[in-house]
Short mmCIF file of C-alpha atoms and ligand atoms in Angstrom, two decimals:
data_model
loop_
_atom_site.label_atom_id
_atom_site.label_comp_id
_atom_site.label_asym_id
_atom_site.label_seq_id
_atom_site.Cartn_x
_atom_site.Cartn_y
_atom_site.Cartn_z
CA MET A 1 -107.14 -153.57 -157.05
CA SER A 2 -103.31 -153.34 -155.87
CA ALA A 3 -101.80 -154.96 -152.78
CA GLN A 4 -101.46 -151.46 -151.23
CA ALA A 5 -104.77 -150.84 -151.86
CA VAL A 6 -106.13 -153.83 -149.77
CA LEU A 7 -104.22 -152.59 -146.74
CA GLU A 8 -106.25 -149.43 -146.82
CA PRO A 9 -109.53 -149.37 -144.89
CA HIS A 10 -112.29 -151.15 -147.05
CA PRO A 11 -115.70 -151.87 -146.27
CA LEU A 12 -117.33 -155.28 -146.87
CA VAL A 13 -119.96 -154.88 -149.15
CA VAL A 14 -122.81 -157.60 -149.87
CA GLN A 15 -125.44 -157.45 -152.48
CA ASP A 16 -128.54 -159.48 -153.23
CA LEU A 17 -126.58 -162.88 -151.57
CA SER A 18 -128.94 -165.89 -151.78
CA LEU A 19 -128.02 -169.01 -150.83
CA SER A 20 -129.86 -172.73 -150.81
CA PHE A 21 -129.26 -176.04 -150.17
CA GLY A 22 -131.36 -178.55 -151.99
CA GLY A 23 -134.27 -176.38 -152.18
CA ILE A 24 -133.91 -175.20 -148.88
CA GLN A 25 -133.48 -171.33 -149.06
CA VAL A 26 -130.61 -170.48 -146.37
CA LEU A 27 -130.08 -166.94 -147.48
CA GLN A 28 -132.35 -164.81 -149.37
CA HIS A 29 -131.44 -161.45 -150.95
CA ILE A 30 -129.08 -160.34 -148.17
CA ALA A 31 -127.35 -156.85 -148.78
CA LEU A 32 -125.27 -155.39 -146.20
CA HIS A 33 -122.68 -152.48 -145.88
CA LEU A 34 -120.12 -154.00 -143.10
CA LYS A 35 -118.11 -150.71 -142.30
CA SER A 36 -114.09 -150.95 -141.67
CA GLY A 37 -113.57 -149.22 -138.06
CA GLU A 38 -116.65 -150.77 -136.63
CA ILE A 39 -118.05 -153.38 -134.63
CA THR A 40 -120.63 -154.97 -136.35
CA GLY A 41 -123.51 -157.43 -134.71
CA LEU A 42 -125.18 -160.14 -136.41
CA ILE A 43 -127.94 -161.71 -134.29
CA GLY A 44 -131.00 -163.90 -135.08
CA PRO A 45 -132.65 -167.09 -133.79
CA ASN A 46 -131.07 -170.27 -134.32
CA GLY A 47 -131.22 -171.54 -137.83
CA ALA A 48 -131.40 -168.00 -139.22
CA GLY A 49 -128.36 -168.77 -141.56
CA LYS A 50 -125.50 -166.55 -139.44
CA THR A 51 -122.77 -169.23 -139.74
CA SER A 52 -123.74 -169.79 -143.49
CA PHE A 53 -123.40 -166.16 -144.12
CA PHE A 54 -119.77 -166.30 -142.37
CA ASN A 55 -119.12 -169.17 -144.89
CA CYS A 56 -120.41 -167.52 -147.86
CA LEU A 57 -118.06 -164.66 -146.65
CA THR A 58 -115.09 -166.99 -145.96
CA GLY A 59 -115.59 -169.19 -149.23
CA LEU A 60 -116.74 -171.99 -147.70
CA TYR A 61 -120.12 -171.82 -149.30
CA SER A 62 -120.54 -170.83 -152.52
CA PRO A 63 -124.03 -168.56 -152.93
CA GLN A 64 -126.10 -169.25 -155.91
CA GLN A 65 -126.65 -165.64 -156.32
CA GLY A 66 -124.99 -162.15 -155.60
CA SER A 67 -121.77 -160.29 -154.78
CA ILE A 68 -119.48 -159.79 -152.02
CA ARG A 69 -116.77 -156.91 -152.73
CA LEU A 70 -114.19 -156.17 -150.10
CA GLY A 71 -113.48 -152.27 -151.20
CA ASP A 72 -113.34 -152.87 -155.29
CA LEU A 73 -112.53 -156.28 -155.13
CA ARG A 74 -115.11 -158.73 -155.97
CA LEU A 75 -114.48 -162.26 -154.28
CA GLU A 76 -116.73 -164.34 -156.42
CA GLY A 77 -114.44 -166.75 -157.69
CA VAL A 78 -111.53 -166.16 -155.02
CA PRO A 79 -111.20 -169.55 -153.12
CA PRO A 80 -110.92 -169.80 -149.07
CA THR A 81 -107.38 -169.80 -148.96
CA GLY A 82 -107.35 -166.35 -151.04
CA ARG A 83 -109.58 -165.20 -148.99
CA ALA A 84 -107.56 -165.65 -146.12
CA ALA A 85 -104.59 -164.29 -148.23
CA LEU A 86 -106.66 -161.24 -148.56
CA GLY A 87 -107.05 -160.80 -144.90
CA PHE A 88 -110.24 -163.00 -143.50
CA SER A 89 -109.95 -164.47 -140.44
CA ARG A 90 -112.51 -165.92 -138.45
CA SER A 91 -113.20 -168.09 -134.89
CA PHE A 92 -115.66 -170.69 -134.89
CA GLN A 93 -118.70 -171.51 -132.65
CA HIS A 94 -116.62 -174.32 -130.74
CA VAL A 95 -113.32 -174.03 -129.32
CA ALA A 96 -110.61 -175.72 -131.65
CA LEU A 97 -107.14 -175.18 -130.08
CA CYS A 98 -104.52 -177.94 -130.42
CA PRO A 99 -104.22 -179.54 -127.00
CA GLU A 100 -100.30 -180.45 -127.82
CA LEU A 101 -99.48 -177.10 -128.30
CA THR A 102 -98.53 -174.13 -125.92
CA MET A 103 -101.13 -171.35 -126.44
CA ALA A 104 -98.42 -169.31 -128.01
CA GLU A 105 -97.56 -171.81 -130.44
CA ASN A 106 -101.67 -172.58 -131.17
CA VAL A 107 -101.72 -168.64 -131.77
CA MET A 108 -98.62 -169.05 -134.12
CA ILE A 109 -101.02 -171.25 -136.26
CA GLY A 110 -102.67 -168.10 -137.32
CA LEU A 111 -99.49 -166.72 -139.17
CA ASP A 112 -99.50 -170.08 -141.43
CA ARG A 113 -100.68 -167.78 -144.35
CA GLN A 114 -97.95 -165.02 -144.09
CA SER A 115 -95.06 -167.59 -143.36
CA SER A 116 -92.76 -167.37 -145.98
CA ALA A 117 -90.50 -170.50 -145.08
CA GLY A 118 -93.72 -172.49 -144.53
CA TRP A 119 -95.75 -173.51 -141.37
CA LEU A 120 -93.72 -176.66 -140.64
CA ASP A 121 -90.31 -174.97 -141.44
CA ALA A 122 -91.21 -172.45 -138.81
CA PHE A 123 -92.05 -174.91 -136.23
CA LEU A 124 -88.82 -177.65 -137.15
CA PRO A 125 -85.51 -176.68 -135.34
CA LEU A 126 -83.88 -175.73 -138.77
CA PRO A 127 -82.00 -172.56 -139.30
CA ARG A 128 -84.33 -171.30 -142.13
CA GLY A 129 -87.23 -171.72 -140.06
CA LYS A 130 -85.43 -170.30 -136.52
CA ALA A 131 -85.85 -166.68 -137.26
CA GLU A 132 -89.24 -166.96 -138.70
CA ARG A 133 -90.30 -168.94 -135.52
CA SER A 134 -88.97 -166.38 -133.01
CA ARG A 135 -90.42 -163.53 -135.31
CA ASN A 136 -93.85 -165.42 -135.14
CA ARG A 137 -93.55 -165.89 -131.66
CA GLU A 138 -93.05 -162.40 -131.05
CA ARG A 139 -96.15 -161.68 -132.82
CA ALA A 140 -98.02 -164.18 -131.30
CA LEU A 141 -97.14 -162.83 -128.01
CA ALA A 142 -98.13 -159.27 -129.11
CA ALA A 143 -101.57 -161.12 -130.24
CA LEU A 144 -102.19 -162.55 -126.87
CA GLU A 145 -101.36 -159.36 -124.95
CA ARG A 146 -104.05 -157.54 -127.15
CA LEU A 147 -106.58 -159.78 -125.56
CA GLY A 148 -105.19 -159.72 -122.24
CA VAL A 149 -103.99 -163.01 -121.79
CA LEU A 150 -100.36 -162.93 -122.13
CA GLU A 151 -99.52 -164.82 -119.06
CA VAL A 152 -101.00 -168.09 -120.38
CA ALA A 153 -98.49 -168.04 -123.45
CA ASP A 154 -96.46 -171.07 -122.52
CA GLU A 155 -99.66 -173.02 -120.82
CA TYR A 156 -101.52 -175.62 -122.46
CA PRO A 157 -105.13 -175.47 -123.37
CA ALA A 158 -106.20 -178.29 -120.69
CA GLN A 159 -105.09 -176.33 -117.91
CA LEU A 160 -107.02 -173.24 -118.69
CA PRO A 161 -110.76 -171.82 -118.22
CA PRO A 162 -113.11 -171.53 -121.18
CA GLY A 163 -112.78 -167.65 -121.19
CA VAL A 164 -109.04 -167.49 -121.63
CA LEU A 165 -109.09 -170.07 -124.31
CA ARG A 166 -111.87 -168.22 -126.07
CA LEU A 167 -109.74 -165.00 -125.81
CA ALA A 168 -106.59 -166.89 -127.38
CA GLU A 169 -108.64 -168.22 -130.32
CA ILE A 170 -109.27 -164.62 -130.97
CA ALA A 171 -105.56 -163.84 -130.31
CA ARG A 172 -104.53 -166.41 -133.03
CA ALA A 173 -107.67 -165.09 -135.48
CA ILE A 174 -106.12 -161.54 -135.15
CA ALA A 175 -102.32 -162.40 -134.94
CA GLY A 176 -102.03 -162.00 -138.77
CA ASN A 177 -103.51 -158.52 -138.87
CA PRO A 178 -106.51 -159.46 -140.71
CA ARG A 179 -108.76 -157.08 -142.72
CA VAL A 180 -112.16 -158.87 -142.01
CA LEU A 181 -112.56 -160.59 -138.64
CA LEU A 182 -115.53 -163.06 -138.29
CA LEU A 183 -116.38 -164.07 -134.72
CA ASP A 184 -118.88 -166.68 -134.38
CA GLU A 185 -120.75 -166.97 -131.05
CA PRO A 186 -117.56 -165.89 -128.99
CA ALA A 187 -119.32 -165.41 -125.86
CA ALA A 188 -121.02 -169.31 -126.07
CA GLY A 189 -120.10 -171.36 -122.70
CA LEU A 190 -118.59 -168.56 -120.86
CA ASN A 191 -119.62 -167.10 -117.45
CA SER A 192 -120.87 -163.57 -117.09
CA VAL A 193 -117.15 -162.66 -115.67
CA GLU A 194 -115.46 -164.23 -118.87
CA THR A 195 -118.23 -162.63 -120.78
CA GLY A 196 -117.12 -159.24 -119.32
CA ASP A 197 -113.56 -159.94 -120.32
CA LEU A 198 -114.25 -160.64 -123.74
CA SER A 199 -116.39 -157.64 -123.80
CA SER A 200 -113.50 -155.39 -123.02
CA ALA A 201 -111.08 -157.33 -125.25
CA LEU A 202 -113.57 -156.82 -128.45
CA LYS A 203 -113.76 -152.94 -127.87
CA ARG A 204 -110.30 -152.66 -128.02
CA LEU A 205 -109.84 -154.51 -131.22
CA ARG A 206 -112.06 -151.83 -132.88
CA ALA A 207 -109.43 -150.31 -135.66
CA PRO A 208 -109.84 -148.28 -138.57
CA GLY A 209 -108.53 -150.72 -141.22
CA LEU A 210 -110.69 -153.87 -139.50
CA VAL A 211 -114.10 -155.25 -140.43
CA LEU A 212 -114.97 -156.96 -137.39
CA VAL A 213 -118.36 -158.91 -137.55
CA VAL A 214 -119.79 -160.40 -134.11
CA VAL A 215 -122.29 -163.23 -134.41
CA GLU A 216 -123.76 -163.98 -130.68
CA HIS A 217 -126.86 -164.70 -128.78
CA ASP A 218 -125.75 -162.85 -125.54
CA MET A 219 -127.90 -159.41 -126.23
CA ASP A 220 -126.11 -157.51 -123.69
CA LEU A 221 -122.51 -157.96 -124.97
CA ILE A 222 -124.11 -157.20 -128.49
CA MET A 223 -125.84 -153.90 -127.19
CA GLU A 224 -122.50 -153.17 -125.25
CA VAL A 225 -119.69 -153.44 -128.31
CA CYS A 226 -121.72 -153.05 -131.31
CA ASP A 227 -121.91 -149.64 -133.27
CA THR A 228 -124.49 -151.48 -135.65
CA ILE A 229 -126.59 -154.51 -135.51
CA HIS A 230 -128.09 -156.93 -138.35
CA VAL A 231 -131.08 -159.03 -137.65
CA LEU A 232 -131.28 -162.14 -139.42
CA ASN A 233 -134.60 -164.02 -139.54
CA VAL A 234 -135.40 -167.28 -141.53
CA GLY A 235 -132.30 -166.22 -144.13
CA ARG A 236 -133.88 -162.96 -144.53
CA LEU A 237 -132.40 -159.35 -143.25
CA LEU A 238 -135.24 -158.26 -140.75
CA ALA A 239 -133.64 -155.25 -139.50
CA SER A 240 -130.50 -153.11 -139.28
CA GLY A 241 -129.90 -150.18 -136.56
CA ALA A 242 -127.73 -148.86 -134.03
CA PRO A 243 -128.30 -150.88 -130.72
CA ASP A 244 -130.76 -148.55 -129.27
CA GLN A 245 -132.82 -148.69 -132.62
CA ILE A 246 -132.53 -152.46 -132.80
CA ARG A 247 -133.47 -152.87 -129.07
CA GLY A 248 -136.80 -151.04 -129.60
CA ASN A 249 -137.92 -152.80 -132.90
CA PRO A 250 -141.18 -154.28 -132.72
CA ASP A 251 -140.18 -156.78 -135.35
CA VAL A 252 -137.12 -157.89 -133.29
CA VAL A 253 -138.87 -158.40 -130.06
CA ARG A 254 -141.51 -160.58 -131.70
CA VAL A 255 -138.79 -162.55 -133.37
CA TYR A 256 -136.82 -163.11 -130.14
CA LEU A 257 -140.32 -163.52 -127.85
CA GLY A 258 -141.00 -167.29 -127.00
CA ASP A 259 -137.88 -168.47 -128.34
CA ASP A 260 -136.47 -169.55 -125.24
CA ASP A 261 -133.29 -170.99 -126.89
CA GLU A 262 -131.83 -167.44 -127.08
N1 ADP B 1 -123.95 -177.65 -145.39
C1 ADP B 1 -125.24 -177.23 -145.34
N2 ADP B 1 -126.29 -178.09 -145.93
C2 ADP B 1 -127.56 -178.14 -145.77
N3 ADP B 1 -128.09 -177.32 -144.99
C3 ADP B 1 -127.37 -176.50 -144.63
C4 ADP B 1 -125.97 -176.43 -144.72
N4 ADP B 1 -125.45 -175.26 -143.55
C5 ADP B 1 -126.50 -174.83 -143.11
N5 ADP B 1 -127.71 -175.32 -143.49
C6 ADP B 1 -128.99 -174.75 -143.19
O1 ADP B 1 -129.05 -173.58 -142.96
C7 ADP B 1 -129.79 -173.09 -141.95
C8 ADP B 1 -129.00 -172.07 -141.15
O2 ADP B 1 -127.94 -172.52 -140.45
P1 ADP B 1 -126.98 -171.82 -140.03
O3 ADP B 1 -126.35 -170.84 -140.78
O4 ADP B 1 -125.90 -172.89 -138.95
O5 ADP B 1 -127.81 -170.83 -139.05
P2 ADP B 1 -127.60 -169.89 -137.68
O6 ADP B 1 -125.90 -170.09 -137.69
O7 ADP B 1 -128.12 -168.64 -137.72
O8 ADP B 1 -127.98 -170.87 -136.22
C9 ADP B 1 -130.29 -174.14 -141.21
O9 ADP B 1 -131.66 -174.69 -141.55
C10 ADP B 1 -129.18 -175.33 -141.85
O10 ADP B 1 -129.80 -176.64 -141.38
MG1 MG B 2 -124.39 -170.54 -136.21
#
């Protein structure tokens, strides 16, 4: 596949993916077609394998079996850095912003992989880094604006509420204009007003060239923003469908009933 082809909208296609650790099956025969231009939800009880699935997509984990393709491009053998360069981006379950940097600078870290002078040069007050730094700052501000939190660009994380920090983390993940964006429990720790802001922001991120996958326990958020939802249970795909189909699926109701952790 040419570099140009990678820029076109491509689905992320997973076939027969299995992952185990020392005899413990974490994922079994997962087959998923994650469409570009949609928001895909991935739900399931704790320990279902959702984060492990993300780790397989980004190359952090090496599944024993199966294939992952972005369009025609097979990703086995492509290391995490190579997948990042292809446009894979993610946020993590826990807020991971650097307290010493302003919000704009934190978002600029997301441009690392595309920086020609290198990340350090772009941060140091040297001539070769200066032009790049100002270009990166513009892109970081644009990303913060897209998430609706431009006004905090020059503030530090310690001064800001969790909802704003979460939106800024997502700004960092989209600053480099990814093809695949994986968000792991973005609403965790947020209050209902913050979750509402997150929901609006996610809907604005839906774009033709982006495969956007959201792992989340907040069912209202998932039902509100997703086009398609896949349900994982103990490493297996239990159900897939539109929000209404998932809501009414008896297997899904059974898996969630009695799990007060959700
Ligand atoms: N690096 C690892 N080594 C051993 N077991 C792991 C590792 N990563 C995940 N697991 C196991 O895989 C299962 C699924 O975990 P995880 O993917 O974190 O689930 P979820 O994100 O759905 O809560 C758990 O039983 C977990 O202990
Ligand atoms: Mg998880």
